[in-house]
mmCIF file with all atom_site columns, C-alpha atoms in Angstrom:
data_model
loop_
_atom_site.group_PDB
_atom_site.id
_atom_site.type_symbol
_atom_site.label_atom_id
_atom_site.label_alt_id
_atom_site.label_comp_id
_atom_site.label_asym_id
_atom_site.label_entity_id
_atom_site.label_seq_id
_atom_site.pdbx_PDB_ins_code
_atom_site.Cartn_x
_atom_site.Cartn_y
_atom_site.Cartn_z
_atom_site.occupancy
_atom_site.B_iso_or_equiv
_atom_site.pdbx_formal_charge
_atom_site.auth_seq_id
_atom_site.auth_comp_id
_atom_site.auth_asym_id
_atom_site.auth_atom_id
_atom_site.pdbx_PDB_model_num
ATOM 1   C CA . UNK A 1 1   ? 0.000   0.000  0.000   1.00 54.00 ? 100 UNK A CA 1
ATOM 2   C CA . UNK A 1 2   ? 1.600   3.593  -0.929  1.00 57.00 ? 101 UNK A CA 1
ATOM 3   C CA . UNK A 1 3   ? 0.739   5.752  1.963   1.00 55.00 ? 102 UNK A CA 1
ATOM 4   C CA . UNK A 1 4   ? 1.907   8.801  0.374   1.00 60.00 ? 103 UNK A CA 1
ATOM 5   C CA . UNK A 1 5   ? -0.070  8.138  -3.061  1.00 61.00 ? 104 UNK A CA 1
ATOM 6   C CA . UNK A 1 6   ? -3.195  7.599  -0.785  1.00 63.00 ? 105 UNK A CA 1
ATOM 7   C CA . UNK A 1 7   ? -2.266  11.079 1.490   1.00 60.00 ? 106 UNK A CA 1
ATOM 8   C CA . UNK A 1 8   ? -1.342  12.913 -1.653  1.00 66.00 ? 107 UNK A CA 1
ATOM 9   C CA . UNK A 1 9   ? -4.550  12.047 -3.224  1.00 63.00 ? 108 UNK A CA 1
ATOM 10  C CA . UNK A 1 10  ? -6.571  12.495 0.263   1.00 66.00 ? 109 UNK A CA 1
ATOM 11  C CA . UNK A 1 11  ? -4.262  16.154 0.586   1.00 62.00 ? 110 UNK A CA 1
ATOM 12  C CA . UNK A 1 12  ? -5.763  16.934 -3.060  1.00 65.00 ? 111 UNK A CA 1
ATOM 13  C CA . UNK A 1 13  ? -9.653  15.986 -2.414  1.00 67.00 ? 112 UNK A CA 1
ATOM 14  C CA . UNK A 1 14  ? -9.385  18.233 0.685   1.00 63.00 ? 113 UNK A CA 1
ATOM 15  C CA . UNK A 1 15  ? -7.660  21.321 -1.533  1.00 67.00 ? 114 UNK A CA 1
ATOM 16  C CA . UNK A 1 16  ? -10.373 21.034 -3.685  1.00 62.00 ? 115 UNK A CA 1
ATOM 17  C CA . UNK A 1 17  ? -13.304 20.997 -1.396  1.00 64.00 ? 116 UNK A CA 1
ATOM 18  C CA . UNK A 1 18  ? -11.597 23.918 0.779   1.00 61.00 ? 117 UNK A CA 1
ATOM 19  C CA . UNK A 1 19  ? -10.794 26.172 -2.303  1.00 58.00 ? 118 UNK A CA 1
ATOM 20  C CA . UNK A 1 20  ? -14.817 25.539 -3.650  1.00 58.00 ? 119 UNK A CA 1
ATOM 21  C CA . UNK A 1 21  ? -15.668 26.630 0.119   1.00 53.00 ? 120 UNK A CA 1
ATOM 22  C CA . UNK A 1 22  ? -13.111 29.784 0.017   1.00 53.00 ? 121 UNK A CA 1
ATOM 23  C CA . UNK A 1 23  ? -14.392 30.340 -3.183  1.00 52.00 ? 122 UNK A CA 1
ATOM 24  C CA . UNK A 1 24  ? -18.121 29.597 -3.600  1.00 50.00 ? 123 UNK A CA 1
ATOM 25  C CA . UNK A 1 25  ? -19.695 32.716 -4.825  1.00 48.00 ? 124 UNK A CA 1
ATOM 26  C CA . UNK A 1 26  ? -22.019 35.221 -2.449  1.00 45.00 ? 125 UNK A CA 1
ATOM 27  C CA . UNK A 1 27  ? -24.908 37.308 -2.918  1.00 42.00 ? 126 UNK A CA 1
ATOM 28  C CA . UNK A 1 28  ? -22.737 40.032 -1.476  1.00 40.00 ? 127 UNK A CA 1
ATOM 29  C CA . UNK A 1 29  ? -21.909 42.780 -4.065  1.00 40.00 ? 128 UNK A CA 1
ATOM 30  C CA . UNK A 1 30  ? -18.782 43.697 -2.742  1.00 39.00 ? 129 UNK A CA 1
ATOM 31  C CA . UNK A 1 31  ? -17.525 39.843 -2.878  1.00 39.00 ? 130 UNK A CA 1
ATOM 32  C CA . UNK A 1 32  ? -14.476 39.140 -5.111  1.00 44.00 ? 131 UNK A CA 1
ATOM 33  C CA . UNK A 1 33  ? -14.270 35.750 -5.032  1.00 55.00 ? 132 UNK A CA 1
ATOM 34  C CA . UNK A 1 34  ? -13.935 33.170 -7.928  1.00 58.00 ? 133 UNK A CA 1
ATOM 35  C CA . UNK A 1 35  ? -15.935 29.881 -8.366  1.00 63.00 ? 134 UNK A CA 1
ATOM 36  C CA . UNK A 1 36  ? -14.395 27.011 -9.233  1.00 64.00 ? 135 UNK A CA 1
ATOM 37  C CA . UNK A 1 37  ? -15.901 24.271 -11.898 1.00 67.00 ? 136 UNK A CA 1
ATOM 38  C CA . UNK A 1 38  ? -14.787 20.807 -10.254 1.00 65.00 ? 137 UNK A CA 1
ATOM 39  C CA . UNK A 1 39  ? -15.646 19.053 -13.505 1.00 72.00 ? 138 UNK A CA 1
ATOM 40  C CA . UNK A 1 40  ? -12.848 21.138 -15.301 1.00 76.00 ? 139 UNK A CA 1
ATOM 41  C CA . UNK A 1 41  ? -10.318 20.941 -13.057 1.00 79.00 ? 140 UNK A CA 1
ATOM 42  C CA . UNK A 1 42  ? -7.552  18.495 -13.889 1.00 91.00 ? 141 UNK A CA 1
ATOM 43  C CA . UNK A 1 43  ? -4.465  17.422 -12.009 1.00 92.00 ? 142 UNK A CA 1
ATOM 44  C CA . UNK A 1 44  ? -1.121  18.829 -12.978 1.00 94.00 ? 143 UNK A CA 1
ATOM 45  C CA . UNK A 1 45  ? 1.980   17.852 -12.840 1.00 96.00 ? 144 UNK A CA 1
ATOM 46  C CA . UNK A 1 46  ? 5.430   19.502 -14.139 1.00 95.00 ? 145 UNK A CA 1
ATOM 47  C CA . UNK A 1 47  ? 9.144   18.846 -14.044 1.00 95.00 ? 146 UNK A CA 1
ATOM 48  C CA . UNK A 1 48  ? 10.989  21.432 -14.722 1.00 95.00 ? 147 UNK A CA 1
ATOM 49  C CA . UNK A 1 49  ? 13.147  25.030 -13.400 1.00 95.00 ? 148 UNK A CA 1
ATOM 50  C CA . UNK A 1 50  ? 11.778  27.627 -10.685 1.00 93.00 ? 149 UNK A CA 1
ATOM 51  C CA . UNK A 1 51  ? 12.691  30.856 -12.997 1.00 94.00 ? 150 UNK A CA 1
ATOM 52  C CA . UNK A 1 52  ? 10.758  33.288 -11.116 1.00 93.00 ? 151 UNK A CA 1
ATOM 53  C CA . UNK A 1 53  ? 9.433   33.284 -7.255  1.00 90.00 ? 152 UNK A CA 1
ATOM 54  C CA . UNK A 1 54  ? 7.219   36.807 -6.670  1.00 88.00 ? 153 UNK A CA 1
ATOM 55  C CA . UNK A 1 55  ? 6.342   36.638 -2.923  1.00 84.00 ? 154 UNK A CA 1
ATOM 56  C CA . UNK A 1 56  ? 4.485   39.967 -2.965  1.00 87.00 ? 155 UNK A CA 1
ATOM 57  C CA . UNK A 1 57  ? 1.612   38.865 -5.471  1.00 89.00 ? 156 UNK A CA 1
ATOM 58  C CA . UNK A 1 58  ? 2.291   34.923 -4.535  1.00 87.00 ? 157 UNK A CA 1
ATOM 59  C CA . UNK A 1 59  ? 3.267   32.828 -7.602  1.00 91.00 ? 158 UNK A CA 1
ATOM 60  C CA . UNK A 1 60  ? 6.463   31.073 -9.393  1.00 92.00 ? 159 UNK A CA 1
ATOM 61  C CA . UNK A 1 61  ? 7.098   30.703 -12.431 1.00 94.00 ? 160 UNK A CA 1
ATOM 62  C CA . UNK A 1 62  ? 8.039   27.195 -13.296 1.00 95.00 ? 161 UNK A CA 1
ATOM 63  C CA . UNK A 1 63  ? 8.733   25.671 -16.660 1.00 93.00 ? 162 UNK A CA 1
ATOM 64  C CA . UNK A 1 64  ? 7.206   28.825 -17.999 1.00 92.00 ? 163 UNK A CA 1
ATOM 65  C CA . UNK A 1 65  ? 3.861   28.619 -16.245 1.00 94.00 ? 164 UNK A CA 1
ATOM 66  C CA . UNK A 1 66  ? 2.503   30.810 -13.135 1.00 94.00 ? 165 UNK A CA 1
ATOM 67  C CA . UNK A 1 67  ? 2.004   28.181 -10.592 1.00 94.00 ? 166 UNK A CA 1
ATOM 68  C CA . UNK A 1 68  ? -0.122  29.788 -7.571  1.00 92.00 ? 167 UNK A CA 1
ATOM 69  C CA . UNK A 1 69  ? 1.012   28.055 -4.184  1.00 91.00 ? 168 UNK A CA 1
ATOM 70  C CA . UNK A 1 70  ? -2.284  28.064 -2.182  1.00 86.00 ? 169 UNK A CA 1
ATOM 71  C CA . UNK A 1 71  ? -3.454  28.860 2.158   1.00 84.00 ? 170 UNK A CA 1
ATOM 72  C CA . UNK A 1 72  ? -6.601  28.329 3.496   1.00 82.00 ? 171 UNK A CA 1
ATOM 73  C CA . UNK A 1 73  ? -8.693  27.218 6.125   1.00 84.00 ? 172 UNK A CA 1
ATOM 74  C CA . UNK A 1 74  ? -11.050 24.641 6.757   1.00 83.00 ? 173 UNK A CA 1
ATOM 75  C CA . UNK A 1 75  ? -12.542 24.140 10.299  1.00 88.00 ? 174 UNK A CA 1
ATOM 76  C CA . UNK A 1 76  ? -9.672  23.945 12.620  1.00 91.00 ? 175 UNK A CA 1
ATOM 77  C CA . UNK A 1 77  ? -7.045  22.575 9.526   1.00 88.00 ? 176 UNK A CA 1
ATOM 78  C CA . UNK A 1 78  ? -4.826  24.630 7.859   1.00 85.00 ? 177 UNK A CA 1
ATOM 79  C CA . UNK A 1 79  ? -3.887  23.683 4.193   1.00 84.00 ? 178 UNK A CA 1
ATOM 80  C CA . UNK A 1 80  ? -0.530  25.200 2.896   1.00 86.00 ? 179 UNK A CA 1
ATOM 81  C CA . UNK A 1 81  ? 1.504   24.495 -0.311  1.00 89.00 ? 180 UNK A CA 1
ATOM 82  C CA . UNK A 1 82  ? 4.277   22.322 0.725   1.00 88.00 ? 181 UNK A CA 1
ATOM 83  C CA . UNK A 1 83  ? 7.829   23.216 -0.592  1.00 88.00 ? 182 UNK A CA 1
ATOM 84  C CA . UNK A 1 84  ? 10.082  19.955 0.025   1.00 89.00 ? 183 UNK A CA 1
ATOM 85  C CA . UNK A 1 85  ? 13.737  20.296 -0.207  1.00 86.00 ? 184 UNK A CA 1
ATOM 86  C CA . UNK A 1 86  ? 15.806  17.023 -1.456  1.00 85.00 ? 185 UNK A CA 1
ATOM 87  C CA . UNK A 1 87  ? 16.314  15.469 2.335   1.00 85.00 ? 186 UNK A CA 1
ATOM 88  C CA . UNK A 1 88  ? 12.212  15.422 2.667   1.00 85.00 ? 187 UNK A CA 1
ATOM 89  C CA . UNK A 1 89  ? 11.805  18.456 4.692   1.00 85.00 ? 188 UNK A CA 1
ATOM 90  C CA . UNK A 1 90  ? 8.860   20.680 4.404   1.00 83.00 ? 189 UNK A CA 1
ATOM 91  C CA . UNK A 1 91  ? 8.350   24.757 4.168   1.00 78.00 ? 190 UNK A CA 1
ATOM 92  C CA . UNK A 1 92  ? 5.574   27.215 3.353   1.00 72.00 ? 191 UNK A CA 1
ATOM 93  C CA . UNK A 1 93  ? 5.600   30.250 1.351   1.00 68.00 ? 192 UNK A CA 1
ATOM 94  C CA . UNK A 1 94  ? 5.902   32.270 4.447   1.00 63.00 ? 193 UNK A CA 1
ATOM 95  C CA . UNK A 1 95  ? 9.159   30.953 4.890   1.00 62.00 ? 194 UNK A CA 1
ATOM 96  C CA . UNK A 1 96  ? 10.805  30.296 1.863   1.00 67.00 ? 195 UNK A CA 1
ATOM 97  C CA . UNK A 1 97  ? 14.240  31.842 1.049   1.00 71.00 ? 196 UNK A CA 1
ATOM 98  C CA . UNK A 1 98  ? 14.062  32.589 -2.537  1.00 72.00 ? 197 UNK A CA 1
ATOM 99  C CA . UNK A 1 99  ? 17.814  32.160 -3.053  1.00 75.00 ? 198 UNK A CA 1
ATOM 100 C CA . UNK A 1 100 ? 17.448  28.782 -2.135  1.00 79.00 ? 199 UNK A CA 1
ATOM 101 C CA . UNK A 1 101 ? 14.998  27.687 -4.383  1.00 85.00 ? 200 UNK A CA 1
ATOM 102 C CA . UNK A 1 102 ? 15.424  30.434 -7.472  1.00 87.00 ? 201 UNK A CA 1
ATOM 103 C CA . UNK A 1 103 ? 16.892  28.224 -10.453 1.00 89.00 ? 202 UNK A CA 1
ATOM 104 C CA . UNK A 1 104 ? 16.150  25.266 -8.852  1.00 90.00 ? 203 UNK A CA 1
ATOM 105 C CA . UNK A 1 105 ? 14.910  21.829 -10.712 1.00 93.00 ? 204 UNK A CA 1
ATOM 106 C CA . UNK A 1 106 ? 11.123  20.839 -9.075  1.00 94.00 ? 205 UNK A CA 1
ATOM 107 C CA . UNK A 1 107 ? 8.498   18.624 -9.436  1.00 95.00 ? 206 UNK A CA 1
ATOM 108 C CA . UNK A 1 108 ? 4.712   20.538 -8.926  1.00 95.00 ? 207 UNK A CA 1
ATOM 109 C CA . UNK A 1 109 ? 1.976   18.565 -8.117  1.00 95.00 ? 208 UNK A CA 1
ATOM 110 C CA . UNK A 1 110 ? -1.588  20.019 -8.428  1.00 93.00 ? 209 UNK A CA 1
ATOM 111 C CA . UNK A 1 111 ? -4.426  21.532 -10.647 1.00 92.00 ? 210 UNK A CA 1
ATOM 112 C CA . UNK A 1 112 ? -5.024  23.126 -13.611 1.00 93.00 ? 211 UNK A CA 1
ATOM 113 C CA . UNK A 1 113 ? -8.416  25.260 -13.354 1.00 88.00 ? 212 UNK A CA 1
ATOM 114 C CA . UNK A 1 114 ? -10.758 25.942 -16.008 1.00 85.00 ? 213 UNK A CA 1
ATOM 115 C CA . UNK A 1 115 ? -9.288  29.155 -16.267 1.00 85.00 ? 214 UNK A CA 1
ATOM 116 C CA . UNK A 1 116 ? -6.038  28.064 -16.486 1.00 87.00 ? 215 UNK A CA 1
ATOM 117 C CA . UNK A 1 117 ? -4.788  29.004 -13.605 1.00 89.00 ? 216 UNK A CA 1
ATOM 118 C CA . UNK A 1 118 ? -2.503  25.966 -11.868 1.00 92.00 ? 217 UNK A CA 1
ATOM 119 C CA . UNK A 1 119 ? -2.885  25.630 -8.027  1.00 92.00 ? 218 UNK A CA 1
ATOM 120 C CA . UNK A 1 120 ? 0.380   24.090 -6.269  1.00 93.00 ? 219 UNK A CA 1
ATOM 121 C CA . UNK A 1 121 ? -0.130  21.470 -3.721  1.00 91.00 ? 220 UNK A CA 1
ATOM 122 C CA . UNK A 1 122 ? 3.734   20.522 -3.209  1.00 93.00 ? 221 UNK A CA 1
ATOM 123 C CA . UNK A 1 123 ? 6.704   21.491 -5.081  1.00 92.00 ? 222 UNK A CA 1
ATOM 124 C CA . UNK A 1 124 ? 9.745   19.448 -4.322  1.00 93.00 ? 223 UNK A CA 1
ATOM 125 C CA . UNK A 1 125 ? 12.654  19.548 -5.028  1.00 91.00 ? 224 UNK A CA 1
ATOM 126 C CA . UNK A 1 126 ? 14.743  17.098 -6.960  1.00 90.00 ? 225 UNK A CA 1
ATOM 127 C CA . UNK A 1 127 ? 18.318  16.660 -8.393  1.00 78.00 ? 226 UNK A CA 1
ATOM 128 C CA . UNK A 1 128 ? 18.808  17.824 -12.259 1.00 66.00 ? 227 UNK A CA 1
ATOM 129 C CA . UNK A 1 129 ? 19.155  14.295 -13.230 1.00 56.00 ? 228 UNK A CA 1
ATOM 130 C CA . UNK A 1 130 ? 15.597  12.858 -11.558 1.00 49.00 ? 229 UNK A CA 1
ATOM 131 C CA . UNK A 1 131 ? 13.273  12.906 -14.269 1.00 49.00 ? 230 UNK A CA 1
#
């Protein structure tokens, strides 16, 4: 049994059902949130170089593509993108140090929305030669 297939897929389910919470739309007029369509949304996964980390509006570029690392709530819970260094240690946006990941091979697991946005639900690192 893979444990960490089963928590990564049990990690995603959650994402999604907090993110269509976060983001179900209101009545309110002065709401800015974004709905999400569940039957678009479709895993994503990339292998590639960290070219661009922008802490102040909260994405990466990686392999070309704005990858959005994600926080939110549910209940008592908190859900953070994990950022896993090579020795299986784990970090949050809060507290990454740029210059250690800037230029850096990763592998991002999460989803592409409808809109084409892509959601981040770990980004690990890995040597240049992992494929």
């Amino acid at each position: 049994m893979n444990y960490t297939n089963i928590f990564t897929k049990t990690l995603f389910i959650w994402i999604a059902i907090g993110m269509g919470v976060l983001l179900h739309p209101n009545d309110s007029a002065a709401s800015s949130t974004k709905s999400i369509n569940f039957d678009r949304m479709e895993p994503f996964v990339i292998n590639a170089v960290i070219s661009e980390i922008n802490l102040k509006e909260a994405y990466l570029i990686v392999g070309e593509k704005k990858v959005y690392p994600i926080e939110f709530k549910l209940g008592d819970k908190q859900y953070k993108t994990a950022f896993v260094n090579q020795r299986g240690n784990a970090s949050y946006i809060t507290s990454l140090r740029t210059s250690l990941w800037l230029g850096e091979r990763v592998l991002v697991k999460g989803f592409k929305l409808s809109n084409g946005d892509i959601i981040a639900g770990i980004i690990k690192k890995i040597s240049s030669g992992h494929r």
